[in-house]
XYZ file of C-alpha atoms in Angstrom:
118
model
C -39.702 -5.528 16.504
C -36.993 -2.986 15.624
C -36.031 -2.895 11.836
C -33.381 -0.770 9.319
C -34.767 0.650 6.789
C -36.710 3.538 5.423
C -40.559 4.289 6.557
C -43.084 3.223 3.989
C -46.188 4.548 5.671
C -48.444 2.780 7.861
C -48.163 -0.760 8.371
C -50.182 -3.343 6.341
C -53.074 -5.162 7.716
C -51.963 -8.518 8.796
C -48.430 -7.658 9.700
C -46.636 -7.247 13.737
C -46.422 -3.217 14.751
C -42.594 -2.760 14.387
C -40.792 1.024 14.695
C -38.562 1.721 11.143
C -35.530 3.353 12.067
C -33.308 4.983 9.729
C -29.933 2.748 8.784
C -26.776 4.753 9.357
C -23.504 5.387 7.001
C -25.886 3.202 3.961
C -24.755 5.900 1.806
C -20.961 4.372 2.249
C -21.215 0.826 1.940
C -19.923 0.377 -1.446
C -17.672 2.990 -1.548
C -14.046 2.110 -2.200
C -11.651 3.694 0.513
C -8.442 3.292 -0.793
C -7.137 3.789 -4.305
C -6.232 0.747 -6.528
C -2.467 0.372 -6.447
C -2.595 1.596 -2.668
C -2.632 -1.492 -1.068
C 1.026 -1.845 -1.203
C 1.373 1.663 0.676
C -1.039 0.663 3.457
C 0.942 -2.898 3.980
C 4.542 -1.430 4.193
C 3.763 2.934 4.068
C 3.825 5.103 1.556
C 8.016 5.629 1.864
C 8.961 1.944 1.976
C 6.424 0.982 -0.660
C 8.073 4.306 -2.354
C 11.785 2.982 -1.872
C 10.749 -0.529 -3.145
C 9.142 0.730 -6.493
C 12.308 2.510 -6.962
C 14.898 -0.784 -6.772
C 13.210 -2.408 -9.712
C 16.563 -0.801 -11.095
C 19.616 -1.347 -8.755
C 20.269 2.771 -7.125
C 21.963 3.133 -3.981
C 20.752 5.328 -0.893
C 21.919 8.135 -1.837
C 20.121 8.424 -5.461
C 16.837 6.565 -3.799
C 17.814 9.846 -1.531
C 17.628 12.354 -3.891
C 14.874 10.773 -5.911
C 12.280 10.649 -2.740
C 13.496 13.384 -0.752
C 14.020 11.221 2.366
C 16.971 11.592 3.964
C 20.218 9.351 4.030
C 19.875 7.881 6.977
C 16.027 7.593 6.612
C 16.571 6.111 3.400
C 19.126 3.570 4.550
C 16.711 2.491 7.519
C 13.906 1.902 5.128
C 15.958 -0.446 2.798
C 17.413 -2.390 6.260
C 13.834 -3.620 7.105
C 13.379 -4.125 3.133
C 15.970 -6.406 3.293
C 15.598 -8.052 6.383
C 12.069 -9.118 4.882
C 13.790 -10.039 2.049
C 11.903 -7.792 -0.768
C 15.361 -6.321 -1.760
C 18.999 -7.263 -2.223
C 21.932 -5.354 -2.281
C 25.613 -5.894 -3.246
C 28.527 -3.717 -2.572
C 30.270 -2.224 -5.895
C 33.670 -0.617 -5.049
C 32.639 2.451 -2.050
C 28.568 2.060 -2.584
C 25.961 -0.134 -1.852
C 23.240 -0.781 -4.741
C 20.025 -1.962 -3.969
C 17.609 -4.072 -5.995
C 14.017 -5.664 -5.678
C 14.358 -9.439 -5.076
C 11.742 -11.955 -6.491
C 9.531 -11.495 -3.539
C 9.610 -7.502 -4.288
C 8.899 -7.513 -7.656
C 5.974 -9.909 -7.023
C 4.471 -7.454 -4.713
C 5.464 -4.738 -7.011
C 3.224 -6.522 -9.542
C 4.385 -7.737 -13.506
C 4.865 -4.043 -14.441
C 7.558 -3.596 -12.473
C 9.473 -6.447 -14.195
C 9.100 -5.269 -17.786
C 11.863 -3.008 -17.100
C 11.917 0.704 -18.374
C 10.164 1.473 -21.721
């Protein structure tokens, strides 16, 4: 009989022979591997989860630009496949685009986000 665990000396009288073998990666079992909060970043990455968090306020792509460091074009791919899944809207004001976290983005985003600022 093969068992995990640690050696605790000979065996006792009664019991089958068995061979103790050490248990691997025990040390790690209840360790917590990502961050709280990072869940979001793992479902959608770290830029689109970014981008979202940033449309609780309608911006357009080129402040959501600026603020991230992404570029443009980058930017304005992110937001399409935001929008497509419908986590954000957008509406055209005059010659730019604004972008803002729908109902479905803010509930991912969690009931901070919809406090507003302060």
């Amino acid at each position: 009989m093969l068992l995990p665990g640690r050696d605790s000396g000979p065996g006792r009288p009664g019991t089958a022979p068995c061979l103790v073998y050490p248990a691997r990666a025990v040390g790690t079992l209840w360790e917590r591997r990502a961050e709280p909060g990072d869940g979001l970043a793992r479902l959608l990455g770290r830029s689109r989860a970014g981008l979202l968090g940033r449309t609780s306020t309608p911006t357009t792509t080129t402040g959501l630009a600026l603020q991230t460091g992404l570029s443009p074009g980058a930017v304005s791919q992110h937001l399409a496949v935001l929008r497509d899944a419908g986590l954000v809207t957008s509406h055209r004001y005059r010659r730019e685009v604004y972008y803002r976290a729908g109902e479905l983005g803010l509930a991912l985003l969690g009931p901070s986000s919809q406090d507003g600022p302060g």
